[in-house]
Amino acid sequence: MIDYIKIIKKAWAGFDSSREIGKIEDISARVSTNHVFRITFEDEDIVIAKLSYFGEYEHFKEDHRIIHALSNNLLYPFENLLAKSLLKNNRVYTYHYKKGKTDAWVVFYNPTRVLERMPRRLEEHHIRKFGQQIARFHKACSRISNVLPKSSKTLRSDIHLLLERVDKNEHTFGTRAQVDMLRYHCDLFLKNRLKTNAASFETIPVFIDWNIGNFSVTKKLELYSRWDYDWFRMSSRIMDFYFFSRVVSDAGDRTVFSYGINPMMEDRFILFLKEYHEINPLTANELRFLKEGYRFFILNYVIKDGAYFFNDQYAKKLKAEAYEIYLPSVERDFDAEVLIDALRIPEKKKK
């Protein structure tokens, strides 16, 4: 058992030992292995602490430094959108706790301002506005991507890391048939990445895990605040789109969730894409890569890191569904040409 409170206190002591903590409350969503705490000081000031042992500390530190640079450089109307990390000596403060088998890290945030939440199931006007807002946000991220710190993670490197883990401990990934399926889909991802020329796609900050519970909007449905950076990375904007399809899906936001591919073929998602495309045009190859973005999500976040990120109950459920439902559905249930036709994207003629 990890003594979270002890680690939080040590982390804060390393930040500012002169301020006395009054109480620490666990406000975690209880879905993931990450833990979020509200710290109230003796003078009643409040900060938020996030404790994680998912992934690697160096990646955690790197991501938060990129996010800080992003939040600091975003211009109106997104200049206050992202939750701010606390700084020490003008750098994002992160604390690494390592003792025995416990390896965890902590970052502190200013409390996030929250306005309106979108409904669990969006109406047409919500979908249209959401598409427009996300298109503008992606454009804003694109404008400043060249001034952000470099990231060491790539889609290709994460898939190769998964294959290395499979080679090292094959039995931990399931039966022989499941391992064969896993290798097949990793190989297909790498081949289709080349086929769609994904290396030419612009690299911008993406948060991937967009859901109703981690952003708020104004009464005019404009993006107001965004928090929860568990799956942040520098990558193609397309990596965000599977979760956009879930936000606008007919099923809506659910307490018990799964990761089927079907929301990306719904008319509601096509409506979202049309609104997005009007402001921030998509290419045919980017839409073809949607399938690979989904495949990567299942391979990397559900199978490779699911046991580290999701709590045990969800990790086992989602991993089983990955082999039984998600991976078999990729080639069968998604057709990018339907989306390309709906957006009337002309094909470039080959010379």
XYZ file of C-alpha atoms in Angstrom:
351
model
C 0.000 0.000 0.000
C 1.255 3.472 -0.901
C 0.984 6.181 1.758
C -0.287 8.932 -0.538
C -0.697 11.533 2.188
C 2.896 11.060 3.343
C 4.174 11.530 -0.223
C 2.009 14.636 -0.744
C 3.357 16.172 2.474
C 6.958 15.448 1.450
C 6.283 16.914 -1.996
C 4.856 20.104 -0.499
C 7.726 20.395 1.992
C 10.076 20.365 -0.984
C 8.061 23.165 -2.563
C 7.402 25.496 0.388
C 7.970 24.151 3.909
C 6.988 27.502 5.444
C 3.265 26.970 4.746
C 1.320 24.698 7.072
C -1.103 22.184 5.554
C -4.468 22.064 7.298
C -6.007 19.037 5.568
C -5.582 16.844 2.500
C -8.686 15.378 0.796
C -8.708 12.682 -1.891
C -10.932 13.928 -4.762
C -9.884 11.268 -7.299
C -12.323 10.012 -9.943
C -11.519 6.412 -8.827
C -11.284 5.201 -12.427
C -7.522 5.481 -12.887
C -4.469 4.768 -10.761
C -3.732 8.501 -10.661
C -4.798 10.241 -7.475
C -5.939 13.841 -7.112
C -5.974 15.666 -3.775
C -7.292 19.002 -2.531
C -4.817 20.602 -0.111
C -6.245 23.223 2.238
C -3.704 25.281 4.168
C -4.086 26.744 7.641
C -4.846 30.117 6.034
C -7.571 28.390 3.921
C -5.764 28.777 0.583
C -6.211 25.743 -1.672
C -4.024 23.942 -4.217
C -4.569 20.692 -6.097
C -2.005 17.872 -6.030
C -1.815 15.068 -8.578
C 0.084 11.921 -7.666
C 0.926 9.379 -10.332
C 2.909 6.189 -10.779
C 1.806 5.593 -14.374
C 4.519 5.625 -17.040
C 7.880 7.206 -16.292
C 8.792 10.184 -14.137
C 10.906 11.779 -16.874
C 7.961 11.692 -19.291
C 5.664 13.122 -16.588
C 8.095 15.984 -15.962
C 8.608 16.567 -19.686
C 4.859 16.641 -20.390
C 4.147 19.168 -17.646
C 6.903 21.472 -18.843
C 5.434 21.374 -22.352
C 1.932 22.004 -20.972
C 3.222 24.966 -18.953
C 4.829 26.469 -22.063
C 1.590 25.835 -23.955
C -0.608 27.489 -21.312
C 1.788 30.426 -21.094
C 1.815 31.021 -24.861
C -1.818 30.421 -25.818
C -3.470 33.661 -26.868
C -7.037 34.934 -26.473
C -9.556 33.350 -26.101
C -7.611 30.352 -24.750
C -5.054 32.170 -22.600
C -6.669 30.955 -19.333
C -8.039 27.632 -20.583
C -5.502 25.224 -19.071
C -5.053 24.456 -15.383
C -1.766 26.052 -14.256
C 1.002 24.069 -12.568
C 2.842 25.702 -9.664
C 6.341 26.966 -10.434
C 9.485 27.013 -8.311
C 12.546 28.895 -9.520
C 10.549 29.653 -12.673
C 10.128 25.976 -13.583
C 7.225 23.566 -13.136
C 7.760 21.907 -9.770
C 7.563 18.115 -9.793
C 8.490 15.820 -6.920
C 9.861 12.303 -7.399
C 9.373 9.903 -4.489
C 11.320 6.675 -4.685
C 11.640 4.321 -1.735
C 11.688 0.523 -1.859
C 9.172 -0.599 -4.467
C 7.306 2.725 -4.363
C 8.037 4.995 -7.318
C 5.656 7.949 -7.597
C 5.647 11.589 -8.616
C 3.641 14.683 -7.766
C 2.732 17.985 -9.415
C 0.708 20.860 -7.922
C -1.938 22.959 -9.699
C -3.867 26.090 -8.972
C -7.564 25.155 -8.566
C -9.351 25.193 -11.918
C -12.236 27.549 -12.488
C -15.294 25.662 -13.725
C -18.339 27.192 -15.402
C -20.932 25.158 -17.300
C -20.717 21.449 -18.096
C -22.040 20.183 -21.390
C -24.928 17.703 -21.007
C -24.158 13.981 -20.907
C -25.816 13.618 -24.314
C -25.252 16.548 -26.677
C -27.929 18.109 -28.872
C -27.186 19.223 -32.432
C -26.325 22.806 -31.461
C -23.882 21.512 -28.824
C -22.146 19.322 -31.417
C -21.840 22.177 -33.910
C -20.414 24.561 -31.331
C -18.059 21.908 -29.937
C -16.681 21.233 -33.434
C -16.103 24.943 -34.017
C -14.416 25.455 -30.639
C -12.101 22.477 -30.991
C -11.117 23.585 -34.494
C -10.144 27.006 -33.137
C -8.312 25.475 -30.184
C -6.304 23.170 -32.461
C -5.414 26.164 -34.642
C -4.260 28.078 -31.582
C -2.081 25.125 -30.531
C -0.703 24.864 -34.062
C 0.363 28.523 -34.098
C 2.643 28.062 -31.088
C 3.794 24.466 -31.550
C 7.193 25.589 -32.879
C 8.066 27.371 -29.609
C 7.215 24.453 -27.307
C 9.866 22.163 -25.772
C 10.554 18.989 -27.736
C 8.979 15.702 -26.702
C 10.821 12.387 -26.571
C 7.686 10.272 -27.140
C 6.413 9.338 -30.609
C 3.688 6.969 -31.783
C 6.312 4.793 -33.425
C 8.517 4.603 -30.323
C 5.548 3.642 -28.120
C 4.544 0.799 -30.460
C 8.122 -0.469 -30.565
C 8.224 -0.330 -26.764
C 5.059 -2.460 -26.662
C 6.639 -5.012 -29.021
C 9.757 -5.108 -26.844
C 7.629 -5.852 -23.783
C 5.784 -8.594 -25.670
C 9.092 -10.187 -26.699
C 10.352 -10.036 -23.119
C 7.227 -11.293 -21.290
C 4.874 -12.739 -23.864
C 2.755 -14.639 -21.332
C 1.675 -11.425 -19.574
C -0.176 -10.295 -22.711
C -2.549 -13.238 -22.948
C -2.905 -16.436 -24.927
C -0.845 -17.345 -27.997
C -3.729 -16.247 -30.246
C -4.023 -12.914 -28.410
C -0.292 -12.255 -28.634
C -0.357 -13.052 -32.361
C -3.265 -10.604 -32.757
C -1.334 -7.974 -30.830
C 1.747 -8.312 -33.031
C -0.418 -8.258 -36.166
C -2.063 -4.964 -35.186
C 1.245 -3.372 -34.186
C 2.644 -4.301 -37.603
C -0.493 -3.010 -39.353
C -0.277 0.288 -37.466
C 3.343 0.807 -38.534
C 2.557 -0.078 -42.174
C -0.514 2.176 -42.349
C 1.398 5.005 -40.685
C 3.708 4.931 -43.697
C 0.843 4.400 -46.152
C -0.999 7.527 -44.967
C 2.258 9.513 -44.755
C 1.489 10.286 -41.123
C 5.047 11.497 -40.564
C 4.101 14.558 -42.655
C 1.208 15.508 -40.337
C 1.835 18.556 -38.193
C 2.799 17.856 -34.573
C 0.787 19.811 -32.002
C -0.115 19.354 -28.314
C -2.957 16.833 -27.938
C -4.743 15.793 -24.750
C -6.455 12.651 -26.173
C -8.690 12.043 -23.146
C -11.486 14.495 -23.943
C -14.704 13.741 -22.099
C -17.533 15.752 -20.573
C -15.894 15.501 -17.144
C -12.603 17.249 -17.906
C -13.567 20.560 -19.482
C -16.091 23.328 -18.928
C -17.711 25.883 -21.214
C -19.357 29.295 -21.024
C -23.091 29.821 -21.463
C -22.291 30.440 -25.142
C -20.650 26.968 -25.241
C -17.162 28.400 -25.693
C -14.293 26.423 -24.136
C -13.584 27.884 -20.704
C -11.356 25.491 -18.741
C -9.592 22.175 -19.323
C -7.865 19.888 -16.835
C -6.688 16.251 -16.554
C -3.482 15.711 -18.552
C -3.016 11.954 -18.113
C -2.547 11.163 -21.816
C -1.056 14.425 -23.036
C 1.490 14.142 -25.840
C 2.915 15.995 -28.825
C 1.471 14.294 -31.889
C -0.963 14.665 -34.789
C -4.238 16.426 -34.023
C -5.959 13.249 -35.247
C -5.048 11.552 -31.961
C -7.731 13.677 -30.262
C -10.568 12.710 -32.586
C -11.627 9.327 -31.242
C -12.494 10.962 -27.941
C -14.305 13.789 -29.726
C -16.469 11.111 -31.341
C -17.256 9.764 -27.870
C -18.219 13.222 -26.582
C -20.734 13.715 -29.406
C -21.912 10.080 -29.643
C -25.553 9.100 -29.442
C -24.828 7.087 -26.279
C -23.402 10.159 -24.560
C -21.211 10.197 -21.469
C -21.581 7.051 -19.380
C -20.400 6.010 -15.924
C -19.661 2.449 -17.133
C -17.672 2.890 -20.312
C -16.098 0.907 -23.123
C -13.999 1.862 -26.137
C -15.852 0.700 -29.246
C -14.926 2.207 -32.625
C -18.541 2.815 -33.703
C -18.871 6.455 -32.534
C -16.503 7.454 -35.373
C -19.052 6.257 -37.944
C -22.077 8.046 -36.461
C -23.839 10.889 -38.283
C -23.316 12.963 -35.141
C -19.542 12.642 -35.515
C -19.795 13.569 -39.196
C -21.665 16.716 -38.126
C -18.830 17.496 -35.707
C -16.254 16.924 -38.467
C -18.092 19.222 -40.874
C -18.095 22.078 -38.376
C -14.426 21.468 -37.545
C -13.470 21.187 -41.230
C -15.041 24.554 -42.089
C -12.622 26.284 -39.715
C -9.584 23.981 -39.682
C -9.624 21.813 -42.837
C -8.767 18.130 -42.663
C -7.085 16.056 -45.358
C -8.176 12.695 -46.749
C -5.094 10.982 -45.309
C -5.752 12.446 -41.880
C -9.254 10.960 -41.956
C -7.798 7.620 -43.048
C -5.430 7.841 -40.100
C -8.390 8.103 -37.693
C -8.489 4.304 -37.734
C -4.827 4.159 -36.796
C -5.289 6.730 -34.042
C -7.946 4.446 -32.577
C -5.781 1.345 -33.057
C -2.875 3.109 -31.323
C -5.116 4.099 -28.422
C -6.170 0.475 -27.858
C -2.636 -0.920 -28.266
C -0.857 1.711 -26.188
C -3.273 2.977 -23.543
C -5.490 -0.075 -23.042
C -3.099 -3.000 -23.593
C 0.429 -1.652 -23.014
C -0.301 0.724 -20.124
C -3.831 -0.174 -19.054
C -2.719 -2.051 -15.933
C -0.692 0.982 -14.829
C -3.331 3.573 -15.603
C -6.802 2.080 -15.021
C -7.795 0.632 -11.702
C -7.695 -3.174 -11.630
C -11.398 -3.729 -12.386
C -11.394 -1.536 -15.499
C -7.960 -2.684 -16.666
C -9.025 -6.350 -16.826
C -12.375 -5.539 -18.451
C -10.899 -3.261 -21.112
C -8.008 -5.589 -21.923
C -10.406 -8.495 -22.474
C -12.626 -6.313 -24.658
C -9.574 -5.118 -26.620
C -8.928 -8.657 -27.847
C -12.570 -9.716 -28.183
C -14.140 -6.539 -29.603
C -11.915 -3.495 -30.203
C -9.049 -4.834 -32.322
C -11.215 -7.145 -34.475
C -13.513 -4.185 -35.227
C -10.826 -1.849 -36.618
C -10.787 -3.177 -40.186
C -14.410 -4.332 -40.132
C -16.386 -1.409 -38.699
C -14.590 1.761 -39.809
C -14.631 3.223 -43.319
C -12.777 6.515 -43.733
C -14.128 6.946 -47.270
C -17.599 7.633 -45.823
C -16.157 10.556 -43.853
C -14.058 11.789 -46.797
C -17.132 11.794 -49.038
C -19.246 13.535 -46.369
C -16.672 16.339 -46.104
C -16.270 16.431 -49.921
C -12.512 16.362 -49.689
C -10.992 16.175 -53.184
C -8.254 13.607 -53.753
C -4.918 14.905 -54.950
C -4.049 13.397 -58.314
C -0.860 11.372 -58.360
C 1.770 12.655 -60.801
